[in-house]
Amino acid sequence: MPLSGAARLFWGLAGLSLVLYLLRGFNVLALPGAWFMGLGLVTFFVGLLALGVSIRRRY
C-alpha cells in the first residue's frame, strides 16, 4: 500500500518527534517539555487530518 504525501509527512513528523524525545531522554538535547507537548499535539492533529483525507478519498 503506497503512502500518500500527507501520510508520509505524518510518519516523518512522528519519527522526528520520537527521535527528539529519545535524544531529550538521554539529555543530548535540553529542550523544554512544553515544546514537546506542542510538537506531539501538532503531529497528532496532522495525523488525524491525513487519516480523514485518506478515508474521504477512498470512499
Coordinates of N, CA and C in Angstrom, one line a residue:
M1 N 0.8 -1.2 0.0 CA 0.0 0.0 0.0 C 0.9 1.2 0.0
P2 N 0.9 2.0 -1.1 CA 1.7 3.2 -1.1 C 1.1 4.3 -0.2
L3 N 2.0 5.0 0.4 CA 1.6 6.1 1.3 C 1.4 7.4 0.6
S4 N 0.4 8.1 1.0 CA 0.1 9.4 0.3 C 1.1 10.4 0.9
G5 N 1.1 11.6 0.3 CA 2.0 12.7 0.8 C 1.8 13.0 2.3
A6 N 0.5 13.1 2.6 CA 0.1 13.5 4.0 C 0.5 12.4 5.0
A7 N 0.3 11.2 4.6 CA 0.7 10.1 5.5 C 2.2 10.1 5.7
R8 N 3.0 10.3 4.6 CA 4.4 10.4 4.7 C 4.9 11.5 5.6
L9 N 4.2 12.6 5.5 CA 4.5 13.8 6.3 C 4.2 13.4 7.8
F10 N 3.1 12.8 8.0 CA 2.7 12.4 9.4 C 3.8 11.5 10.0
W11 N 4.1 10.4 9.2 CA 5.1 9.4 9.8 C 6.5 10.1 9.9
G12 N 6.8 11.0 9.1 CA 8.1 11.7 9.2 C 8.1 12.6 10.5
L13 N 7.0 13.3 10.7 CA 6.9 14.1 11.9 C 6.9 13.2 13.2
A14 N 6.1 12.1 13.1 CA 6.1 11.2 14.3 C 7.5 10.6 14.6
G15 N 8.2 10.2 13.5 CA 9.6 9.7 13.7 C 10.5 10.8 14.2
L16 N 10.4 12.0 13.7 CA 11.2 13.1 14.2 C 10.9 13.4 15.7
S17 N 9.7 13.4 16.0 CA 9.3 13.7 17.4 C 9.8 12.6 18.4
L18 N 9.7 11.4 17.9 CA 10.2 10.2 18.7 C 11.7 10.3 18.9
V19 N 12.5 10.6 17.8 CA 13.9 10.8 17.9 C 14.3 11.9 18.8
L20 N 13.6 13.0 18.7 CA 13.9 14.2 19.5 C 13.6 13.8 21.0
Y21 N 12.5 13.1 21.2 CA 12.2 12.7 22.6 C 13.2 11.8 23.2
L22 N 13.7 10.8 22.4 CA 14.7 9.9 22.9 C 16.0 10.7 23.2
L23 N 16.4 11.6 22.3 CA 17.6 12.4 22.5 C 17.4 13.3 23.8
R24 N 16.2 13.8 24.0 CA 16.0 14.5 25.2 C 16.1 13.6 26.4
G25 N 15.6 12.4 26.3 CA 15.7 11.4 27.4 C 17.2 11.2 27.8
F26 N 18.1 11.2 26.8 CA 19.5 11.0 27.1 C 20.2 12.3 27.4
N27 N 19.4 13.4 27.6 CA 20.0 14.7 27.9 C 21.0 15.2 26.8
V28 N 20.8 14.7 25.6 CA 21.6 15.3 24.5 C 21.0 16.6 24.1
L29 N 19.7 16.7 24.1 CA 19.0 18.0 23.8 C 18.3 18.4 25.1
A30 N 18.5 19.5 25.6 CA 17.8 20.0 26.8 C 16.7 20.9 26.3
L31 N 15.7 20.4 25.7 CA 14.5 21.2 25.2 C 13.4 21.2 26.2
P32 N 12.7 22.3 26.3 CA 11.6 22.3 27.2 C 10.4 21.4 26.9
G33 N 9.8 20.9 28.0 CA 8.7 19.9 27.8 C 7.5 20.4 27.1
A34 N 7.2 21.7 27.2 CA 6.1 22.4 26.5 C 6.3 22.3 25.0
W35 N 7.5 22.4 24.6 CA 7.8 22.3 23.1 C 7.5 20.9 22.6
F36 N 7.8 19.9 23.4 CA 7.4 18.5 23.0 C 6.0 18.3 23.0
M37 N 5.3 18.9 24.0 CA 3.8 18.7 24.0 C 3.2 19.3 22.8
G38 N 3.7 20.5 22.4 CA 3.2 21.2 21.3 C 3.5 20.4 20.0
L39 N 4.7 19.9 19.9 CA 5.0 19.0 18.7 C 4.2 17.8 18.7
G40 N 3.9 17.2 19.8 CA 3.1 16.0 19.9 C 1.7 16.3 19.5
L41 N 1.1 17.4 19.9 CA -0.2 17.8 19.6 C -0.4 18.1 18.1
V42 N 0.6 18.8 17.5 CA 0.6 19.1 16.1 C 0.7 17.8 15.3
T43 N 1.6 16.9 15.7 CA 1.7 15.6 15.0 C 0.4 14.9 15.1
F44 N -0.2 14.9 16.2 CA -1.5 14.1 16.4 C -2.6 14.7 15.5
F45 N -2.7 16.0 15.4 CA -3.8 16.6 14.6 C -3.5 16.5 13.1
V46 N -2.2 16.6 12.8 CA -1.8 16.4 11.4 C -2.2 14.9 11.0
G47 N -1.9 14.0 11.9 CA -2.2 12.6 11.6 C -3.7 12.4 11.5
L48 N -4.5 13.0 12.3 CA -6.0 12.9 12.2 C -6.4 13.5 10.9
L49 N -5.9 14.6 10.5 CA -6.2 15.2 9.2 C -5.9 14.3 8.0
A50 N -4.6 13.8 8.1 CA -4.2 12.9 7.0 C -5.1 11.7 6.9
L51 N -5.5 11.1 8.1 CA -6.4 10.0 8.1 C -7.7 10.3 7.5
G52 N -8.3 11.5 7.9 CA -9.6 11.9 7.4 C -9.5 12.1 5.9
V53 N -8.5 12.7 5.4 CA -8.3 12.9 3.9 C -8.2 11.6 3.2
S54 N -7.4 10.7 3.7 CA -7.2 9.4 3.0 C -8.5 8.6 3.0
I55 N -9.3 8.7 4.1 CA -10.6 8.0 4.2 C -11.6 8.6 3.2
R56 N -11.6 9.9 3.1 CA -12.5 10.6 2.2 C -12.2 10.3 0.8
R57 N -10.9 10.2 0.4 CA -10.5 9.9 -0.9 C -10.9 8.5 -1.3
R58 N -10.9 7.6 -0.3 CA -11.1 6.1 -0.6 C -12.6 5.9 -0.8
Y59 N -13.5 6.6 -0.1 CA -14.9 6.3 -0.1 C -15.7 7.5 -0.8

